[in-house]
PDB file of C-alpha atoms in Angstrom:
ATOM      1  CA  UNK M   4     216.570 201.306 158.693  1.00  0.00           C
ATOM      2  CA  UNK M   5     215.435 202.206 155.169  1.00  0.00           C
ATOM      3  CA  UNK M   6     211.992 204.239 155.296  1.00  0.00           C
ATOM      4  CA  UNK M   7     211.972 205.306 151.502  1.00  0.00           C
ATOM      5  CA  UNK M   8     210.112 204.692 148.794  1.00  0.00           C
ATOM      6  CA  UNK M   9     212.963 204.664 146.520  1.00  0.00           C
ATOM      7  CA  UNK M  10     213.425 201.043 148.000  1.00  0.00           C
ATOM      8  CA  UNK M  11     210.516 200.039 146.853  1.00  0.00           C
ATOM      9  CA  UNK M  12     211.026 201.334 143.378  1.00  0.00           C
ATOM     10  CA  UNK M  13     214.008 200.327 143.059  1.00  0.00           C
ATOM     11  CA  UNK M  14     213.692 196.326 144.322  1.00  0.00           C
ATOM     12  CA  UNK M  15     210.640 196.370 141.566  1.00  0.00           C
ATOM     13  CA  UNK M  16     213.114 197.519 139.158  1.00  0.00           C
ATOM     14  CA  UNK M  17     215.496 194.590 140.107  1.00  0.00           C
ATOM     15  CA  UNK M  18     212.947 192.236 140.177  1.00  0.00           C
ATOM     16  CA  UNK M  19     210.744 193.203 137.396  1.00  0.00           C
ATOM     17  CA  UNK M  20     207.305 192.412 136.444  1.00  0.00           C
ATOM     18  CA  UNK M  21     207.227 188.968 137.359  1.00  0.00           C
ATOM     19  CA  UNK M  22     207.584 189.288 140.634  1.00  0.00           C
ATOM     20  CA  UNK M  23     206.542 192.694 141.961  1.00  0.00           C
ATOM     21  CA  UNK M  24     204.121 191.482 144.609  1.00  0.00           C
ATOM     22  CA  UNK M  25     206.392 189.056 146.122  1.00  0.00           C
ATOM     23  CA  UNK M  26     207.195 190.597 149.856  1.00  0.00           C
ATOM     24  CA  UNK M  27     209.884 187.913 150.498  1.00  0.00           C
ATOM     25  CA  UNK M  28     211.454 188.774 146.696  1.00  0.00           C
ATOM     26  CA  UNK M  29     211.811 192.578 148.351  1.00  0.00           C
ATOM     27  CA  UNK M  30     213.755 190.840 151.722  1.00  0.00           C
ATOM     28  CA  UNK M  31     215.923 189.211 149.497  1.00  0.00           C
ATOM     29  CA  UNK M  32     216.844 192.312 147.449  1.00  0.00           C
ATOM     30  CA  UNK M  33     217.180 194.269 150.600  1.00  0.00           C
ATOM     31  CA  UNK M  34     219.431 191.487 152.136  1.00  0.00           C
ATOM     32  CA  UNK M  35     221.866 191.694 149.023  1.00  0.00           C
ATOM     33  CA  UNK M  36     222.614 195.602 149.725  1.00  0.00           C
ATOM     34  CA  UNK M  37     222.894 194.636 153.498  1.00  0.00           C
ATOM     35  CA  UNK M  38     220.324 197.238 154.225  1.00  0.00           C
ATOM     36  CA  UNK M  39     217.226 196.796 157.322  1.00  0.00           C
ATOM     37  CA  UNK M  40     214.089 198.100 155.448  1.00  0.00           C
ATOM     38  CA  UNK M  41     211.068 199.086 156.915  1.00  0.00           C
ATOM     39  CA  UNK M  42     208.337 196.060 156.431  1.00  0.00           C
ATOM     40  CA  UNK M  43     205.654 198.698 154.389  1.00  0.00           C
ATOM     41  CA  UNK M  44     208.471 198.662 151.944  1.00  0.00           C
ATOM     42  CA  UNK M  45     208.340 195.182 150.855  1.00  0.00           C
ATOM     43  CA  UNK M  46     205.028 195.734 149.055  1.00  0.00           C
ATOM     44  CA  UNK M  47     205.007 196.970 145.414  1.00  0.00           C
ATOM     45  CA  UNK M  48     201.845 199.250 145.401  1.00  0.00           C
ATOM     46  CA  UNK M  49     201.708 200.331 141.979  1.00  0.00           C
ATOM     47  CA  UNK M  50     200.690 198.791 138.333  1.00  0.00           C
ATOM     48  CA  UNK M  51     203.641 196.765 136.752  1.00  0.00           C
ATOM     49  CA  UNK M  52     203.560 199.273 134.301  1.00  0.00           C
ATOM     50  CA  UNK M  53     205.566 201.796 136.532  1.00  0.00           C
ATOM     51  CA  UNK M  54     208.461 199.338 137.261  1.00  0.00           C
ATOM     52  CA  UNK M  55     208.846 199.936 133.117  1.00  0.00           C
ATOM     53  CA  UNK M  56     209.295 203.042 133.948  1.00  0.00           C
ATOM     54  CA  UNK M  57     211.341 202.934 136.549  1.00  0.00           C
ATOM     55  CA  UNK M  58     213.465 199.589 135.573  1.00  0.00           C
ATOM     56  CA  UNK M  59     216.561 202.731 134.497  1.00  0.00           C
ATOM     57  CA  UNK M  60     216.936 202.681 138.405  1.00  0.00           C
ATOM     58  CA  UNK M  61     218.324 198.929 138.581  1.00  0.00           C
ATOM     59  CA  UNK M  62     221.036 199.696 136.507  1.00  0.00           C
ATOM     60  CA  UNK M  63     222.858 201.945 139.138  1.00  0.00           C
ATOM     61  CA  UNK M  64     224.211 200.833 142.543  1.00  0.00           C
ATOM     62  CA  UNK M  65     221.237 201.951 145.207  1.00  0.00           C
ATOM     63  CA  UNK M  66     223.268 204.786 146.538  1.00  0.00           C
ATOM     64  CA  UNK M  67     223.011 206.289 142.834  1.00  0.00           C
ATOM     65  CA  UNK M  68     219.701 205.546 142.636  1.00  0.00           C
ATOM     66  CA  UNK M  69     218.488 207.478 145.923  1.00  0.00           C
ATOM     67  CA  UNK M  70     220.559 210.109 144.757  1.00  0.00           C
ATOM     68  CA  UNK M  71     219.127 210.441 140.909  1.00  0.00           C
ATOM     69  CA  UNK M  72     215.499 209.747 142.243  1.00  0.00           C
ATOM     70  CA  UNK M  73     215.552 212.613 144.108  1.00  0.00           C
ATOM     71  CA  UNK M  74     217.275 214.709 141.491  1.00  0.00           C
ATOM     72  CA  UNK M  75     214.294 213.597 139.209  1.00  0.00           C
ATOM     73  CA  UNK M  76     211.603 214.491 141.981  1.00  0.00           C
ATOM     74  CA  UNK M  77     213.700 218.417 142.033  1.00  0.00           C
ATOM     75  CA  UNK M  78     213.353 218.536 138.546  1.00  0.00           C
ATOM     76  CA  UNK M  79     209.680 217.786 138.165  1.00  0.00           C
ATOM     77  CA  UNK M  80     209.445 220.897 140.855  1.00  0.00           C
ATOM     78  CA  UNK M  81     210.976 222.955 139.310  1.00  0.00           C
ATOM     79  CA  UNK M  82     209.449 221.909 136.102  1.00  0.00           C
ATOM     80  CA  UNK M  83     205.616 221.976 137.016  1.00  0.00           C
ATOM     81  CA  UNK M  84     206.069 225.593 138.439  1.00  0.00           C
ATOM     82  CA  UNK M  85     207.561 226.530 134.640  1.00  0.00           C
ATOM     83  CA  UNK M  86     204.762 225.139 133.396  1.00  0.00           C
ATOM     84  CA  UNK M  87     202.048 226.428 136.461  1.00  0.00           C
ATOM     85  CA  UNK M  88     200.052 229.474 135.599  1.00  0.00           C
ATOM     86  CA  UNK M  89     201.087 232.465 137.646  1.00  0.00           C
ATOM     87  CA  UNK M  90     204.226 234.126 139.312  1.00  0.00           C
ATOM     88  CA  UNK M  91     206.866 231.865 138.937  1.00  0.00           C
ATOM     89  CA  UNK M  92     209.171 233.277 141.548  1.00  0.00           C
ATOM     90  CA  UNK M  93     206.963 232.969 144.326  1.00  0.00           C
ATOM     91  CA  UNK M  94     206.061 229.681 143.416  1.00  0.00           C
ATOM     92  CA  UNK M  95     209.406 229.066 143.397  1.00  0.00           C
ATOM     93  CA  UNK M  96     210.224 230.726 146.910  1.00  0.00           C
ATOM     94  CA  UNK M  97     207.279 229.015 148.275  1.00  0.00           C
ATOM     95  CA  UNK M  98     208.456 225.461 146.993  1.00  0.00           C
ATOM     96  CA  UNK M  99     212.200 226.462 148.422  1.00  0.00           C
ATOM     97  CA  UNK M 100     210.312 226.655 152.085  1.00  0.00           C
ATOM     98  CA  UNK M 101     207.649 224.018 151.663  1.00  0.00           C
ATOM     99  CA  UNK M 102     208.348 221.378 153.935  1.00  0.00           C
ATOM    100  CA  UNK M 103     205.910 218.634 151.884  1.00  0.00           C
ATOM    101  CA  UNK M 104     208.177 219.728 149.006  1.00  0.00           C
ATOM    102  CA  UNK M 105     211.588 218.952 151.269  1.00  0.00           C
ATOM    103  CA  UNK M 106     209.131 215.351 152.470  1.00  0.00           C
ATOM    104  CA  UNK M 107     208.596 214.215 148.829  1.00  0.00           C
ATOM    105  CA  UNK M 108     213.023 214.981 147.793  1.00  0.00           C
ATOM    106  CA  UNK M 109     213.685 213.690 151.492  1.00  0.00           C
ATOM    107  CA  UNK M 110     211.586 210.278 151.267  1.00  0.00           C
ATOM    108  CA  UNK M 111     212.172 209.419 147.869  1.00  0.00           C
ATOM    109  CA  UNK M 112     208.658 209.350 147.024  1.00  0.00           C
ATOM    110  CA  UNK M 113     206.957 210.369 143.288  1.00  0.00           C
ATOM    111  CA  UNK M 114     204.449 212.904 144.185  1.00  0.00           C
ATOM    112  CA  UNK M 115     206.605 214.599 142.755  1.00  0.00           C
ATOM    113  CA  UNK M 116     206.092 213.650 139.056  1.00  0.00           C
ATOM    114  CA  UNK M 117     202.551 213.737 139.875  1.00  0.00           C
ATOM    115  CA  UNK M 118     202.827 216.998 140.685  1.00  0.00           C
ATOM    116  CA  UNK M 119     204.374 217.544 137.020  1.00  0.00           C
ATOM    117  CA  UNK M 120     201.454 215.573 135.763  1.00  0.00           C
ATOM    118  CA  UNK M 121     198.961 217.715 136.931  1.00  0.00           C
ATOM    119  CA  UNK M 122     200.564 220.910 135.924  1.00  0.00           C
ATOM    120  CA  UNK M 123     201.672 219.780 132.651  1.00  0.00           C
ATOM    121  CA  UNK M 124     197.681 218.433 131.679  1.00  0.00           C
ATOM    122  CA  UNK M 125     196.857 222.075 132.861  1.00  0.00           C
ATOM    123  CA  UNK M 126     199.133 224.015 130.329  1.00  0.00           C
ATOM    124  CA  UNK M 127     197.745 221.582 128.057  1.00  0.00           C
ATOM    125  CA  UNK M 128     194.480 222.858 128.477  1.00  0.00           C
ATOM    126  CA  UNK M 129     194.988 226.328 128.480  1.00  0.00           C
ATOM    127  CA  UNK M 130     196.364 225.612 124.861  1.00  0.00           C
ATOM    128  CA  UNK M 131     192.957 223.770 124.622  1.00  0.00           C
ATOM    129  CA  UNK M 132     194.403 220.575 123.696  1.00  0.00           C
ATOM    130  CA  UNK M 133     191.736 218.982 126.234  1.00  0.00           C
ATOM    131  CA  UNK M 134     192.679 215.152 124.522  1.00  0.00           C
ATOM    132  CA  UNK M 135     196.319 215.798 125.060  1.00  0.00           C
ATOM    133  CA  UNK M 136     195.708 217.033 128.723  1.00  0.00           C
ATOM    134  CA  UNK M 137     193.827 214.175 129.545  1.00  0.00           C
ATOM    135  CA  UNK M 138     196.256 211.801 128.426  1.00  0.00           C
ATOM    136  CA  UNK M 139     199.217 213.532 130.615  1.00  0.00           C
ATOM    137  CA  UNK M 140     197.070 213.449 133.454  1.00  0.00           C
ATOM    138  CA  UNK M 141     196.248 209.637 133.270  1.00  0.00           C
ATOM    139  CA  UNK M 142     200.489 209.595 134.654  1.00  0.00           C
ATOM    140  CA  UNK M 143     198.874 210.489 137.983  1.00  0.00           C
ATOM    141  CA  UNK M 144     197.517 206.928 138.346  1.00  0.00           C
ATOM    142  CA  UNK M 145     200.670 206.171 140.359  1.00  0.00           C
ATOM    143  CA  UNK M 146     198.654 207.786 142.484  1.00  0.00           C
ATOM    144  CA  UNK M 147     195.189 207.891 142.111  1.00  0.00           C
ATOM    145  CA  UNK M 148     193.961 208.634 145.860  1.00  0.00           C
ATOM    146  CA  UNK M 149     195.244 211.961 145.204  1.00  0.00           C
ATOM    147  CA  UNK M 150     193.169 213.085 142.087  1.00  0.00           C
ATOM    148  CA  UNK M 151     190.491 210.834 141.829  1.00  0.00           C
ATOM    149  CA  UNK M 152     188.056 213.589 142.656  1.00  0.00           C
ATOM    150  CA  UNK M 153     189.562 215.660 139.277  1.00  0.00           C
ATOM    151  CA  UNK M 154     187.461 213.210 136.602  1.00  0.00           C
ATOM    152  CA  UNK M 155     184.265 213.707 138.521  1.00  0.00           C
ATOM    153  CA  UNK M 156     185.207 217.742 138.371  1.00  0.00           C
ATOM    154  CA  UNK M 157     186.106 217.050 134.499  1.00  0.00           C
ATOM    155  CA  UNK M 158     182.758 215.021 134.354  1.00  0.00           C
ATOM    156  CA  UNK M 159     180.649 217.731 135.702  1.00  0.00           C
ATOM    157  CA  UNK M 160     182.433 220.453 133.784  1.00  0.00           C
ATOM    158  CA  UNK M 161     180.945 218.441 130.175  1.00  0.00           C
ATOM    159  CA  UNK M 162     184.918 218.373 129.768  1.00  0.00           C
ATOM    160  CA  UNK M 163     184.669 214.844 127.342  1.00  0.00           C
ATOM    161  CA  UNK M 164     187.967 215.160 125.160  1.00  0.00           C
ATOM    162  CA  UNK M 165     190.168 215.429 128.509  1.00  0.00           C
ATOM    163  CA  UNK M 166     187.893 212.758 130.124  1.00  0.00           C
ATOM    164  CA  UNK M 167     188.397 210.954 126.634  1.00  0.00           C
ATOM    165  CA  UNK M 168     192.245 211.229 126.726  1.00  0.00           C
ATOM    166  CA  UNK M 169     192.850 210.343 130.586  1.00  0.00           C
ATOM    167  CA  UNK M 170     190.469 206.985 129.641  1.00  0.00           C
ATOM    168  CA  UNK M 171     193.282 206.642 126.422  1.00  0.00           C
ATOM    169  CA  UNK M 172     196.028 206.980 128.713  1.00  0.00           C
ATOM    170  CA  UNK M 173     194.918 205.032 131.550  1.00  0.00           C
ATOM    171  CA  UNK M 174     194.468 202.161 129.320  1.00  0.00           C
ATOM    172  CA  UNK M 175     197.580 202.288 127.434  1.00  0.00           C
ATOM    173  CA  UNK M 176     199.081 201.934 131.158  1.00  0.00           C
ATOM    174  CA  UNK M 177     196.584 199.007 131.963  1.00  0.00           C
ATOM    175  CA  UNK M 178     197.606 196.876 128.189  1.00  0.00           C
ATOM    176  CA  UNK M 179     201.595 197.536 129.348  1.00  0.00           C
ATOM    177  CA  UNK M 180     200.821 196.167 132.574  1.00  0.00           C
ATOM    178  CA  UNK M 181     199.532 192.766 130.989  1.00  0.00           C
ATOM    179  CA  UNK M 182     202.264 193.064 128.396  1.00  0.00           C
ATOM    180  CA  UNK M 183     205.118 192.868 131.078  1.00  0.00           C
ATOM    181  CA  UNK M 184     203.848 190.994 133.660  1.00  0.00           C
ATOM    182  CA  UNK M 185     201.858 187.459 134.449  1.00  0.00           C
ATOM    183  CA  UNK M 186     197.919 187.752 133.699  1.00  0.00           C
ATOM    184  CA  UNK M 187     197.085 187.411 137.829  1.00  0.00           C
ATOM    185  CA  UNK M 188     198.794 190.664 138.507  1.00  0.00           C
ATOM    186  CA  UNK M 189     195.757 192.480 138.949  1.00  0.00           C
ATOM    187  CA  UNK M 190     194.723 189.992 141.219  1.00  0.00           C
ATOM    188  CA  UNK M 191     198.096 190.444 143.155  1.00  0.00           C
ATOM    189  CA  UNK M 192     198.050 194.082 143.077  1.00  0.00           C
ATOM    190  CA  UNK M 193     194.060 194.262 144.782  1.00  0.00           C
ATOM    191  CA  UNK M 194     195.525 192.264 147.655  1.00  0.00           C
ATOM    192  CA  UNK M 195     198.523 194.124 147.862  1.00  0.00           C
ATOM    193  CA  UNK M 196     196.005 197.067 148.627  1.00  0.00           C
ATOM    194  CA  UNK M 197     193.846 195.488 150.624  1.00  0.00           C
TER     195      UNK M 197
END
């Protein structure tokens, strides 16, 4: 059976906006590429925004689109530790061995690109573009139960202009979600999570 997450991005991609929290809509998809997917894949547990960004996927036969979703998830690898503070080889040798690293490539998931986020807002920031850093880092709302403790840090730190640009980003994210999909999504998506 399928136990990836590129499944999941991918049937949101075919389906689009409109019908992202539909389980039976993901069955459907996952009968037409004759494929036995896990049940936790049939729920779309991000903002609709996020299938915009994804919708490149549903152009490509699925095969492809494992294939270049992992690809992407190398890149932003190799790309946060260019843009980490520190020794870049070891970083490097310690990503080659890191088994969460092989999980994330392996599973198809996006931690990846949260990952790049988080280290792209930081070489923001060392630059002391504190707006700019806070806007890149609002991109880790695809996953928010893995930074959510960072705005309280940022919040305690007096840190306002990053704190002002993650608030800018976020809701840029939150107006394309109700541009591209039907006004109850946020009531679909809270019961998704629930």
């Amino acid at each position: 059976p399928v136990d990836n997450e590129v499944f999941n991005l991918y049937a949101g991609a075919k389906l689009g906006p409109q019908r992202l929290y539909d389980p039976e809509s993901y069955r459907e998809v996952a009968a037409s590429l004759g494929a036995k997917v896990i049940d936790a894949r049939f729920y779309y547990c991000r903002m609709p925004y996020y299938e915009v960004f994804t919708k490149p996927l549903s152009w490509l036969p699925y095969p492809t689109a494992v294939a270049t979703w992992r690809f992407v998830q190398i890149l932003a690898i190799a790309a946060a530790i260019v843009l980490w503070p520190g020794w870049k080889s070891t970083m490097a040798m310690v990503a080659l061995v890191s088994l969460p690293a092989v999980w994330v490539v392996a599973l198809g998931q996006d931690v990846a690109l949260v990952l790049l986020a988080v280290a792209a807002s930081v070489a923001l920031a060392r630059r002391g573009q504190w707006f700019l850093a806070g806007m890149v880092f609002s991109l880790c709302l695809a996953k928010p139960h893995l930074v959510i403790f960072v705005p309280v840090a940022m919040l305690a730190l007096g840190s306002f202009r990053f704190l002002a640009g993650a608030t800018a980003g976020a809701a840029l994210q939150i107006l394309l979600s109700f541009a591209v999909a039907p006004a109850s999504w946020p009531r679909q998506w809270l019961s998704i999570l629930s």
